[in-house]
Amino acid sequence: MAGITDATFRALVASHGAGLTFSEMVSAKSLVYGNKNTFRLLENENIRPWAVQFFGHEPRILADAIARLDAEAGDGGFPYDIVNINMGCPMPKIVNNGDGAALMKNPLLVGQLVEAAVGASPRPVTVKIRLGFTPATKNAVEIARVAQESGAALVIVHGRTRDQYYAGEAHWDEISAVKAAIKIPVIGNGDIFVPEDAIKRLHSSGCDGIMVARGAMGNPWIFSRTVAYLETGELPPPPGKAEIVATAIGHLHAVARRKGRIEEMRKHLSSYTKGMPGSAQARQHINLAKTAQEMETLLRELI
């Protein structure tokens, strides 16, 4: 979700009932060296609780990054609630550096990273993993146990291997196996696109919670509708076109005000408008639009 879960998006989904949000991936090394762009990823709209999601493969650097962030937070910089170590990102530029899902190949290093983070942070340390690096080397249960023994407070499991990226179906039976193997809470992730998916997987897997990622793009209502379904047993209707467009326009202008640019909104607006009559042509024009006002005009024409 790089380029997606910025401060504006986190505030939006939190307003719709998301119980916990995560930053974009933050390079531990870049944070240690004071990279300004890295600190921009940590902007927040006072939405709590939220987790800072680190990536990196050097225990000492990770500990130093957490210490630096905590020092900034102590000065009113970046208050946050949870440390998250990403061990699941499948993208080549991350994996080829030994980060993200590449860590699934090294259980010893996983333990060292978690121990370093736990030693450096007064906040809970969590990890996100996949089922393994390849179908032949699935080791999610082993990695989850290592994380638990090293002091992790929670494990998030995406139900695919690194080799799968996001293709095929997420294997929730294997997420369930991780839940059965460890004592700390387990959050399941993968293929949650409608409230019915969330309810089904929550009940069938035995997980302590559900993470929604791609399913939230253009669809913050998945949180409010799922929460209502859990609390009442009744599924609220999906939003109409007018509500979707109004939310998209609000999101668009919030990003324009915060960042001074709108290019990142193209993928968001594509998700908001998917399936609407005339949306394919509208998206072509949106992708060429130069201003937020141009994008708004094109969105309003869809109502």
PDB file of C-alpha atoms in Angstrom:
ATOM      1  CA  MET A   1       0.000   0.000   0.000  1.00  0.00           C
ATOM      2  CA  ALA A   2       2.946   2.309  -0.623  1.00  0.00           C
ATOM      3  CA  GLY A   3       1.647   5.647  -1.873  1.00  0.00           C
ATOM      4  CA  ILE A   4      -1.817   4.796  -0.521  1.00  0.00           C
ATOM      5  CA  THR A   5      -1.898   4.857   3.272  1.00  0.00           C
ATOM      6  CA  ASP A   6      -0.808   8.457   3.741  1.00  0.00           C
ATOM      7  CA  ALA A   7      -2.164  10.689   6.517  1.00  0.00           C
ATOM      8  CA  THR A   8      -5.235  11.713   4.503  1.00  0.00           C
ATOM      9  CA  PHE A   9      -6.195   8.143   3.678  1.00  0.00           C
ATOM     10  CA  ARG A  10      -5.663   6.982   7.261  1.00  0.00           C
ATOM     11  CA  ALA A  11      -7.902   9.774   8.545  1.00  0.00           C
ATOM     12  CA  LEU A  12     -10.569   8.850   6.016  1.00  0.00           C
ATOM     13  CA  VAL A  13     -10.725   5.149   6.857  1.00  0.00           C
ATOM     14  CA  ALA A  14     -10.531   5.897  10.585  1.00  0.00           C
ATOM     15  CA  SER A  15     -13.585   8.138  10.224  1.00  0.00           C
ATOM     16  CA  HIS A  16     -15.362   5.126   8.720  1.00  0.00           C
ATOM     17  CA  GLY A  17     -14.499   2.833  11.612  1.00  0.00           C
ATOM     18  CA  ALA A  18     -11.051   1.345  10.952  1.00  0.00           C
ATOM     19  CA  GLY A  19      -9.771   0.350  14.385  1.00  0.00           C
ATOM     20  CA  LEU A  20      -6.059   0.640  13.612  1.00  0.00           C
ATOM     21  CA  THR A  21      -4.172   2.227  10.731  1.00  0.00           C
ATOM     22  CA  PHE A  22      -0.617   1.764   9.464  1.00  0.00           C
ATOM     23  CA  SER A  23       1.844   4.179   7.950  1.00  0.00           C
ATOM     24  CA  GLU A  24       3.368   3.594   4.572  1.00  0.00           C
ATOM     25  CA  MET A  25       6.580   1.572   4.784  1.00  0.00           C
ATOM     26  CA  VAL A  26       9.335   3.583   6.442  1.00  0.00           C
ATOM     27  CA  SER A  27      12.973   2.708   5.770  1.00  0.00           C
ATOM     28  CA  ALA A  28      14.731   2.255   9.107  1.00  0.00           C
ATOM     29  CA  LYS A  29      18.043   3.238   7.541  1.00  0.00           C
ATOM     30  CA  SER A  30      16.640   6.383   5.927  1.00  0.00           C
ATOM     31  CA  LEU A  31      15.113   7.408   9.228  1.00  0.00           C
ATOM     32  CA  VAL A  32      18.417   6.977  11.036  1.00  0.00           C
ATOM     33  CA  TYR A  33      20.155   9.153   8.447  1.00  0.00           C
ATOM     34  CA  GLY A  34      17.495  11.861   8.711  1.00  0.00           C
ATOM     35  CA  ASN A  35      16.044  11.658   5.211  1.00  0.00           C
ATOM     36  CA  LYS A  36      13.401  14.396   4.974  1.00  0.00           C
ATOM     37  CA  ASN A  37      11.162  12.432   2.620  1.00  0.00           C
ATOM     38  CA  THR A  38      11.083   9.595   5.139  1.00  0.00           C
ATOM     39  CA  PHE A  39       9.855  11.940   7.867  1.00  0.00           C
ATOM     40  CA  ARG A  40       7.100  13.153   5.536  1.00  0.00           C
ATOM     41  CA  LEU A  41       5.732   9.605   5.487  1.00  0.00           C
ATOM     42  CA  LEU A  42       5.143   9.977   9.216  1.00  0.00           C
ATOM     43  CA  GLU A  43       2.731  12.888   8.999  1.00  0.00           C
ATOM     44  CA  ASN A  44      -0.480  12.120  10.844  1.00  0.00           C
ATOM     45  CA  GLU A  45      -3.803  13.858  11.477  1.00  0.00           C
ATOM     46  CA  ASN A  46      -3.923  12.903  15.143  1.00  0.00           C
ATOM     47  CA  ILE A  47      -5.627   9.630  14.288  1.00  0.00           C
ATOM     48  CA  ARG A  48      -5.052   7.104  17.045  1.00  0.00           C
ATOM     49  CA  PRO A  49      -4.195   4.347  17.362  1.00  0.00           C
ATOM     50  CA  TRP A  50      -1.768   3.998  14.494  1.00  0.00           C
ATOM     51  CA  ALA A  51       1.318   1.934  13.767  1.00  0.00           C
ATOM     52  CA  VAL A  52       4.581   2.964  12.140  1.00  0.00           C
ATOM     53  CA  GLN A  53       5.557   0.285   9.627  1.00  0.00           C
ATOM     54  CA  PHE A  54       9.323  -0.161   9.337  1.00  0.00           C
ATOM     55  CA  PHE A  55      11.306  -2.105   6.789  1.00  0.00           C
ATOM     56  CA  GLY A  56      14.953  -3.073   7.094  1.00  0.00           C
ATOM     57  CA  HIS A  57      17.155  -6.083   7.831  1.00  0.00           C
ATOM     58  CA  GLU A  58      19.751  -4.708  10.253  1.00  0.00           C
ATOM     59  CA  PRO A  59      18.772  -5.112  13.934  1.00  0.00           C
ATOM     60  CA  ARG A  60      20.982  -2.282  15.187  1.00  0.00           C
ATOM     61  CA  ILE A  61      19.704   0.127  12.536  1.00  0.00           C
ATOM     62  CA  LEU A  62      16.106  -0.793  13.348  1.00  0.00           C
ATOM     63  CA  ALA A  63      16.689  -0.164  17.043  1.00  0.00           C
ATOM     64  CA  ASP A  64      18.338   3.176  16.261  1.00  0.00           C
ATOM     65  CA  ALA A  65      15.432   4.166  14.008  1.00  0.00           C
ATOM     66  CA  ILE A  66      12.922   3.422  16.754  1.00  0.00           C
ATOM     67  CA  ALA A  67      15.015   5.365  19.268  1.00  0.00           C
ATOM     68  CA  ARG A  68      15.216   8.346  16.919  1.00  0.00           C
ATOM     69  CA  LEU A  69      11.486   8.290  16.278  1.00  0.00           C
ATOM     70  CA  ASP A  70      10.745   8.053  19.991  1.00  0.00           C
ATOM     71  CA  ALA A  71      13.012  11.044  20.603  1.00  0.00           C
ATOM     72  CA  GLU A  72      11.098  13.004  17.969  1.00  0.00           C
ATOM     73  CA  ALA A  73       7.791  11.910  19.484  1.00  0.00           C
ATOM     74  CA  GLY A  74       8.962  13.086  22.890  1.00  0.00           C
ATOM     75  CA  ASP A  75       9.473  16.539  21.381  1.00  0.00           C
ATOM     76  CA  GLY A  76       5.981  16.579  19.915  1.00  0.00           C
ATOM     77  CA  GLY A  77       7.097  15.184  16.573  1.00  0.00           C
ATOM     78  CA  PHE A  78       5.507  11.889  15.679  1.00  0.00           C
ATOM     79  CA  PRO A  79       3.335  10.350  18.397  1.00  0.00           C
ATOM     80  CA  TYR A  80       2.373   6.784  17.518  1.00  0.00           C
ATOM     81  CA  ASP A  81       1.195   3.634  19.259  1.00  0.00           C
ATOM     82  CA  ILE A  82       2.671   0.493  17.702  1.00  0.00           C
ATOM     83  CA  VAL A  83       5.884  -0.604  15.982  1.00  0.00           C
ATOM     84  CA  ASN A  84       5.314  -2.838  12.972  1.00  0.00           C
ATOM     85  CA  ILE A  85       8.102  -4.669  11.123  1.00  0.00           C
ATOM     86  CA  ASN A  86       7.244  -5.485   7.520  1.00  0.00           C
ATOM     87  CA  MET A  87       8.364  -9.008   6.621  1.00  0.00           C
ATOM     88  CA  GLY A  88       5.854  -9.486   3.836  1.00  0.00           C
ATOM     89  CA  CYS A  89       6.369  -6.890   1.092  1.00  0.00           C
ATOM     90  CA  PRO A  90       6.955  -8.827  -2.161  1.00  0.00           C
ATOM     91  CA  MET A  91       8.227  -5.994  -4.359  1.00  0.00           C
ATOM     92  CA  PRO A  92      11.623  -6.665  -6.009  1.00  0.00           C
ATOM     93  CA  LYS A  93      13.226  -3.370  -4.931  1.00  0.00           C
ATOM     94  CA  ILE A  94      12.468  -4.288  -1.311  1.00  0.00           C
ATOM     95  CA  VAL A  95      13.194  -8.026  -1.487  1.00  0.00           C
ATOM     96  CA  ASN A  96      16.433  -7.625  -3.462  1.00  0.00           C
ATOM     97  CA  ASN A  97      17.741  -5.480  -0.606  1.00  0.00           C
ATOM     98  CA  GLY A  98      17.112  -8.261   1.892  1.00  0.00           C
ATOM     99  CA  ASP A  99      14.021  -6.558   3.333  1.00  0.00           C
ATOM    100  CA  GLY A 100      10.306  -7.321   3.360  1.00  0.00           C
ATOM    101  CA  ALA A 101       9.441 -10.886   2.388  1.00  0.00           C
ATOM    102  CA  ALA A 102      13.138 -11.753   1.992  1.00  0.00           C
ATOM    103  CA  LEU A 103      13.244 -11.991   5.797  1.00  0.00           C
ATOM    104  CA  MET A 104      11.019 -15.072   5.609  1.00  0.00           C
ATOM    105  CA  LYS A 105      14.133 -16.939   4.424  1.00  0.00           C
ATOM    106  CA  ASN A 106      16.044 -16.171   7.623  1.00  0.00           C
ATOM    107  CA  PRO A 107      14.241 -17.104  10.874  1.00  0.00           C
ATOM    108  CA  LEU A 108      17.330 -16.303  12.947  1.00  0.00           C
ATOM    109  CA  LEU A 109      17.424 -12.747  11.620  1.00  0.00           C
ATOM    110  CA  VAL A 110      13.681 -12.418  12.206  1.00  0.00           C
ATOM    111  CA  GLY A 111      14.258 -13.153  15.872  1.00  0.00           C
ATOM    112  CA  GLN A 112      17.127 -10.698  16.074  1.00  0.00           C
ATOM    113  CA  LEU A 113      15.087  -7.923  14.472  1.00  0.00           C
ATOM    114  CA  VAL A 114      12.145  -8.452  16.808  1.00  0.00           C
ATOM    115  CA  GLU A 115      14.404  -8.583  19.862  1.00  0.00           C
ATOM    116  CA  ALA A 116      16.150  -5.379  18.789  1.00  0.00           C
ATOM    117  CA  ALA A 117      12.826  -3.597  18.288  1.00  0.00           C
ATOM    118  CA  VAL A 118      11.409  -4.838  21.592  1.00  0.00           C
ATOM    119  CA  GLY A 119      14.546  -3.719  23.381  1.00  0.00           C
ATOM    120  CA  ALA A 120      14.363  -0.262  21.826  1.00  0.00           C
ATOM    121  CA  SER A 121      10.656   0.452  22.076  1.00  0.00           C
ATOM    122  CA  PRO A 122       8.276   1.000  24.984  1.00  0.00           C
ATOM    123  CA  ARG A 123       5.468   0.344  22.506  1.00  0.00           C
ATOM    124  CA  PRO A 124       4.154  -3.057  21.356  1.00  0.00           C
ATOM    125  CA  VAL A 125       6.163  -4.588  18.506  1.00  0.00           C
ATOM    126  CA  THR A 126       4.252  -6.422  15.776  1.00  0.00           C
ATOM    127  CA  VAL A 127       5.275  -8.147  12.557  1.00  0.00           C
ATOM    128  CA  LYS A 128       3.594  -8.724   9.229  1.00  0.00           C
ATOM    129  CA  ILE A 129       4.547 -11.897   7.368  1.00  0.00           C
ATOM    130  CA  ARG A 130       3.496 -14.029   4.414  1.00  0.00           C
ATOM    131  CA  LEU A 131       3.048 -17.790   4.247  1.00  0.00           C
ATOM    132  CA  GLY A 132       6.625 -18.133   3.070  1.00  0.00           C
ATOM    133  CA  PHE A 133       8.915 -17.054   0.275  1.00  0.00           C
ATOM    134  CA  THR A 134       7.901 -19.788  -2.182  1.00  0.00           C
ATOM    135  CA  PRO A 135       5.252 -22.540  -2.107  1.00  0.00           C
ATOM    136  CA  ALA A 136       8.058 -25.040  -1.465  1.00  0.00           C
ATOM    137  CA  THR A 137       9.411 -23.105   1.525  1.00  0.00           C
ATOM    138  CA  LYS A 138       6.277 -22.137   3.435  1.00  0.00           C
ATOM    139  CA  ASN A 139       7.289 -21.429   7.013  1.00  0.00           C
ATOM    140  CA  ALA A 140       4.748 -18.982   8.414  1.00  0.00           C
ATOM    141  CA  VAL A 141       4.198 -21.087  11.541  1.00  0.00           C
ATOM    142  CA  GLU A 142       7.936 -21.209  12.238  1.00  0.00           C
ATOM    143  CA  ILE A 143       8.390 -17.470  11.685  1.00  0.00           C
ATOM    144  CA  ALA A 144       5.360 -16.661  13.838  1.00  0.00           C
ATOM    145  CA  ARG A 145       6.753 -18.783  16.674  1.00  0.00           C
ATOM    146  CA  VAL A 146      10.139 -17.071  16.384  1.00  0.00           C
ATOM    147  CA  ALA A 147       8.423 -13.677  16.506  1.00  0.00           C
ATOM    148  CA  GLN A 148       6.437 -14.699  19.575  1.00  0.00           C
ATOM    149  CA  GLU A 149       9.482 -16.071  21.393  1.00  0.00           C
ATOM    150  CA  SER A 150      11.406 -12.896  20.569  1.00  0.00           C
ATOM    151  CA  GLY A 151       8.805 -10.658  22.168  1.00  0.00           C
ATOM    152  CA  ALA A 152       6.365  -9.704  19.414  1.00  0.00           C
ATOM    153  CA  ALA A 153       2.929  -8.706  20.694  1.00  0.00           C
ATOM    154  CA  LEU A 154       1.001  -9.636  17.556  1.00  0.00           C
ATOM    155  CA  VAL A 155       1.493 -11.268  14.155  1.00  0.00           C
ATOM    156  CA  ILE A 156      -0.262 -10.271  10.925  1.00  0.00           C
ATOM    157  CA  VAL A 157      -0.363 -12.964   8.238  1.00  0.00           C
ATOM    158  CA  HIS A 158      -1.040 -12.383   4.550  1.00  0.00           C
ATOM    159  CA  GLY A 159      -2.277 -15.629   3.042  1.00  0.00           C
ATOM    160  CA  ARG A 160       0.063 -15.801   0.063  1.00  0.00           C
ATOM    161  CA  THR A 161       3.731 -16.553  -0.525  1.00  0.00           C
ATOM    162  CA  ARG A 162       6.092 -13.922  -1.843  1.00  0.00           C
ATOM    163  CA  ASP A 163       6.140 -15.630  -5.242  1.00  0.00           C
ATOM    164  CA  GLN A 164       2.376 -15.190  -5.529  1.00  0.00           C
ATOM    165  CA  TYR A 165       2.532 -11.416  -5.073  1.00  0.00           C
ATOM    166  CA  TYR A 166      -1.237 -10.765  -5.123  1.00  0.00           C
ATOM    167  CA  ALA A 167      -2.248 -13.426  -7.652  1.00  0.00           C
ATOM    168  CA  GLY A 168      -4.504 -16.372  -6.934  1.00  0.00           C
ATOM    169  CA  GLU A 169      -6.459 -16.724  -3.734  1.00  0.00           C
ATOM    170  CA  ALA A 170      -5.260 -16.090  -0.201  1.00  0.00           C
ATOM    171  CA  HIS A 171      -4.985 -19.353   1.753  1.00  0.00           C
ATOM    172  CA  TRP A 172      -6.935 -18.693   4.920  1.00  0.00           C
ATOM    173  CA  ASP A 173      -6.602 -22.293   6.109  1.00  0.00           C
ATOM    174  CA  GLU A 174      -2.874 -21.643   6.461  1.00  0.00           C
ATOM    175  CA  ILE A 175      -3.533 -18.399   8.319  1.00  0.00           C
ATOM    176  CA  SER A 176      -5.687 -20.478  10.675  1.00  0.00           C
ATOM    177  CA  ALA A 177      -2.745 -22.839  11.208  1.00  0.00           C
ATOM    178  CA  VAL A 178      -0.620 -19.917  12.379  1.00  0.00           C
ATOM    179  CA  LYS A 179      -3.370 -18.818  14.764  1.00  0.00           C
ATOM    180  CA  ALA A 180      -3.537 -22.342  16.228  1.00  0.00           C
ATOM    181  CA  ALA A 181       0.239 -22.534  16.667  1.00  0.00           C
ATOM    182  CA  ILE A 182       0.908 -19.417  18.762  1.00  0.00           C
ATOM    183  CA  LYS A 183      -0.554 -17.711  21.819  1.00  0.00           C
ATOM    184  CA  ILE A 184      -0.240 -14.046  20.851  1.00  0.00           C
ATOM    185  CA  PRO A 185      -2.994 -12.440  18.723  1.00  0.00           C
ATOM    186  CA  VAL A 186      -3.061 -13.116  14.989  1.00  0.00           C
ATOM    187  CA  ILE A 187      -4.554 -10.784  12.375  1.00  0.00           C
ATOM    188  CA  GLY A 188      -5.524 -12.302   9.030  1.00  0.00           C
ATOM    189  CA  ASN A 189      -5.080 -10.506   5.721  1.00  0.00           C
ATOM    190  CA  GLY A 190      -5.874 -11.254   2.091  1.00  0.00           C
ATOM    191  CA  ASP A 191      -8.827 -10.902  -0.289  1.00  0.00           C
ATOM    192  CA  ILE A 192     -11.118  -8.862   1.979  1.00  0.00           C
ATOM    193  CA  PHE A 193     -13.142  -6.761  -0.443  1.00  0.00           C
ATOM    194  CA  VAL A 194     -16.665  -6.718   1.040  1.00  0.00           C
ATOM    195  CA  PRO A 195     -18.010  -7.010   4.597  1.00  0.00           C
ATOM    196  CA  GLU A 196     -19.152 -10.560   3.934  1.00  0.00           C
ATOM    197  CA  ASP A 197     -15.521 -11.539   3.271  1.00  0.00           C
ATOM    198  CA  ALA A 198     -14.418 -10.027   6.571  1.00  0.00           C
ATOM    199  CA  ILE A 199     -17.135 -11.721   8.631  1.00  0.00           C
ATOM    200  CA  LYS A 200     -16.608 -15.094   6.967  1.00  0.00           C
ATOM    201  CA  ARG A 201     -12.834 -15.049   7.442  1.00  0.00           C
ATOM    202  CA  LEU A 202     -12.988 -13.732  10.985  1.00  0.00           C
ATOM    203  CA  HIS A 203     -15.270 -16.557  12.059  1.00  0.00           C
ATOM    204  CA  SER A 204     -13.706 -19.382  10.043  1.00  0.00           C
ATOM    205  CA  SER A 205     -10.062 -18.606  10.786  1.00  0.00           C
ATOM    206  CA  GLY A 206     -10.297 -18.024  14.512  1.00  0.00           C
ATOM    207  CA  CYS A 207      -8.167 -14.903  14.033  1.00  0.00           C
ATOM    208  CA  ASP A 208      -8.335 -12.064  16.508  1.00  0.00           C
ATOM    209  CA  GLY A 209      -8.906  -9.497  13.799  1.00  0.00           C
ATOM    210  CA  ILE A 210      -8.961  -8.779  10.084  1.00  0.00           C
ATOM    211  CA  MET A 211      -6.704  -6.461   8.108  1.00  0.00           C
ATOM    212  CA  VAL A 212      -8.147  -4.783   5.010  1.00  0.00           C
ATOM    213  CA  ALA A 213      -5.656  -3.454   2.477  1.00  0.00           C
ATOM    214  CA  ARG A 214      -6.473  -3.231  -1.244  1.00  0.00           C
ATOM    215  CA  GLY A 215     -10.160  -3.692  -0.409  1.00  0.00           C
ATOM    216  CA  ALA A 216     -10.209  -0.270   1.249  1.00  0.00           C
ATOM    217  CA  MET A 217      -9.078   1.613  -1.860  1.00  0.00           C
ATOM    218  CA  GLY A 218     -12.020   3.680  -3.042  1.00  0.00           C
ATOM    219  CA  ASN A 219     -14.115   1.904  -0.437  1.00  0.00           C
ATOM    220  CA  PRO A 220     -13.708   3.279   3.104  1.00  0.00           C
ATOM    221  CA  TRP A 221     -17.273   2.093   3.740  1.00  0.00           C
ATOM    222  CA  ILE A 222     -15.987  -1.469   4.056  1.00  0.00           C
ATOM    223  CA  PHE A 223     -15.046  -0.612   7.651  1.00  0.00           C
ATOM    224  CA  SER A 224     -18.279   1.042   8.765  1.00  0.00           C
ATOM    225  CA  ARG A 225     -20.421  -1.584   7.030  1.00  0.00           C
ATOM    226  CA  THR A 226     -18.403  -4.463   8.499  1.00  0.00           C
ATOM    227  CA  VAL A 227     -18.541  -3.017  12.017  1.00  0.00           C
ATOM    228  CA  ALA A 228     -22.303  -2.518  11.713  1.00  0.00           C
ATOM    229  CA  TYR A 229     -22.701  -6.077  10.414  1.00  0.00           C
ATOM    230  CA  LEU A 230     -20.736  -7.448  13.364  1.00  0.00           C
ATOM    231  CA  GLU A 231     -22.669  -5.396  15.908  1.00  0.00           C
ATOM    232  CA  THR A 232     -26.204  -5.798  14.548  1.00  0.00           C
ATOM    233  CA  GLY A 233     -26.174  -8.813  12.255  1.00  0.00           C
ATOM    234  CA  GLU A 234     -27.570  -6.613   9.491  1.00  0.00           C
ATOM    235  CA  LEU A 235     -25.537  -5.428   6.502  1.00  0.00           C
ATOM    236  CA  PRO A 236     -26.024  -1.739   5.653  1.00  0.00           C
ATOM    237  CA  PRO A 237     -26.511  -0.973   1.973  1.00  0.00           C
ATOM    238  CA  PRO A 238     -23.505   0.142  -0.053  1.00  0.00           C
ATOM    239  CA  PRO A 239     -23.121   3.866  -0.750  1.00  0.00           C
ATOM    240  CA  GLY A 240     -24.808   5.401  -3.775  1.00  0.00           C
ATOM    241  CA  LYS A 241     -23.012   7.213  -6.581  1.00  0.00           C
ATOM    242  CA  ALA A 242     -23.565  10.650  -5.070  1.00  0.00           C
ATOM    243  CA  GLU A 243     -21.976   9.626  -1.753  1.00  0.00           C
ATOM    244  CA  ILE A 244     -19.061   7.926  -3.489  1.00  0.00           C
ATOM    245  CA  VAL A 245     -18.361  10.961  -5.670  1.00  0.00           C
ATOM    246  CA  ALA A 246     -18.662  13.366  -2.733  1.00  0.00           C
ATOM    247  CA  THR A 247     -16.208  11.285  -0.697  1.00  0.00           C
ATOM    248  CA  ALA A 248     -13.807  11.059  -3.629  1.00  0.00           C
ATOM    249  CA  ILE A 249     -13.919  14.842  -4.098  1.00  0.00           C
ATOM    250  CA  GLY A 250     -13.270  15.427  -0.406  1.00  0.00           C
ATOM    251  CA  HIS A 251     -10.338  13.015  -0.519  1.00  0.00           C
ATOM    252  CA  LEU A 252      -8.992  14.715  -3.644  1.00  0.00           C
ATOM    253  CA  HIS A 253      -8.975  18.208  -2.180  1.00  0.00           C
ATOM    254  CA  ALA A 254      -7.555  17.056   1.153  1.00  0.00           C
ATOM    255  CA  VAL A 255      -4.583  15.518  -0.673  1.00  0.00           C
ATOM    256  CA  ALA A 256      -4.166  18.620  -2.858  1.00  0.00           C
ATOM    257  CA  ARG A 257      -4.062  20.855   0.234  1.00  0.00           C
ATOM    258  CA  ARG A 258      -1.623  18.647   2.120  1.00  0.00           C
ATOM    259  CA  LYS A 259       0.770  17.723  -0.670  1.00  0.00           C
ATOM    260  CA  GLY A 260       0.309  20.399  -3.288  1.00  0.00           C
ATOM    261  CA  ARG A 261      -0.020  17.764  -5.992  1.00  0.00           C
ATOM    262  CA  ILE A 262      -2.718  15.413  -7.272  1.00  0.00           C
ATOM    263  CA  GLU A 263      -0.908  12.695  -9.223  1.00  0.00           C
ATOM    264  CA  GLU A 264      -1.320  10.140  -6.425  1.00  0.00           C
ATOM    265  CA  MET A 265      -5.096  10.592  -6.556  1.00  0.00           C
ATOM    266  CA  ARG A 266      -5.356   8.966  -9.967  1.00  0.00           C
ATOM    267  CA  LYS A 267      -5.225   5.442  -8.526  1.00  0.00           C
ATOM    268  CA  HIS A 268      -7.627   6.385  -5.737  1.00  0.00           C
ATOM    269  CA  LEU A 269     -10.142   7.917  -8.162  1.00  0.00           C
ATOM    270  CA  SER A 270      -9.860   4.877 -10.387  1.00  0.00           C
ATOM    271  CA  SER A 271     -10.938   2.746  -7.420  1.00  0.00           C
ATOM    272  CA  TYR A 272     -13.755   5.076  -6.373  1.00  0.00           C
ATOM    273  CA  THR A 273     -15.291   5.121  -9.849  1.00  0.00           C
ATOM    274  CA  LYS A 274     -14.793   1.480 -10.829  1.00  0.00           C
ATOM    275  CA  GLY A 275     -18.016   0.033 -12.232  1.00  0.00           C
ATOM    276  CA  MET A 276     -19.837   3.345 -12.665  1.00  0.00           C
ATOM    277  CA  PRO A 277     -21.409   3.946 -16.086  1.00  0.00           C
ATOM    278  CA  GLY A 278     -19.058   6.090 -18.153  1.00  0.00           C
ATOM    279  CA  SER A 279     -16.220   5.701 -15.670  1.00  0.00           C
ATOM    280  CA  ALA A 280     -13.733   4.177 -18.113  1.00  0.00           C
ATOM    281  CA  GLN A 281     -13.753   7.281 -20.292  1.00  0.00           C
ATOM    282  CA  ALA A 282     -13.809   9.546 -17.228  1.00  0.00           C
ATOM    283  CA  ARG A 283     -10.693   7.841 -15.847  1.00  0.00           C
ATOM    284  CA  GLN A 284      -8.846   8.486 -19.109  1.00  0.00           C
ATOM    285  CA  HIS A 285      -9.562  12.205 -18.730  1.00  0.00           C
ATOM    286  CA  ILE A 286      -8.814  12.168 -14.993  1.00  0.00           C
ATOM    287  CA  ASN A 287      -5.379  10.715 -15.712  1.00  0.00           C
ATOM    288  CA  LEU A 288      -4.677  13.720 -17.955  1.00  0.00           C
ATOM    289  CA  ALA A 289      -6.138  16.351 -15.625  1.00  0.00           C
ATOM    290  CA  LYS A 290      -3.730  18.988 -14.325  1.00  0.00           C
ATOM    291  CA  THR A 291      -5.729  20.411 -11.409  1.00  0.00           C
ATOM    292  CA  ALA A 292      -7.956  19.173  -8.616  1.00  0.00           C
ATOM    293  CA  GLN A 293     -10.805  21.280 -10.006  1.00  0.00           C
ATOM    294  CA  GLU A 294     -10.566  19.518 -13.377  1.00  0.00           C
ATOM    295  CA  MET A 295     -10.721  16.166 -11.614  1.00  0.00           C
ATOM    296  CA  GLU A 296     -13.705  17.286  -9.540  1.00  0.00           C
ATOM    297  CA  THR A 297     -15.604  18.386 -12.648  1.00  0.00           C
ATOM    298  CA  LEU A 298     -15.029  14.993 -14.276  1.00  0.00           C
ATOM    299  CA  LEU A 299     -16.172  13.180 -11.137  1.00  0.00           C
ATOM    300  CA  ARG A 300     -19.372  15.207 -10.882  1.00  0.00           C
ATOM    301  CA  GLU A 301     -20.274  14.281 -14.459  1.00  0.00           C
ATOM    302  CA  LEU A 302     -20.601  10.659 -13.313  1.00  0.00           C
ATOM    303  CA  ILE A 303     -23.552  11.381 -10.997  1.00  0.00           C
TER     304      ILE A 303
END
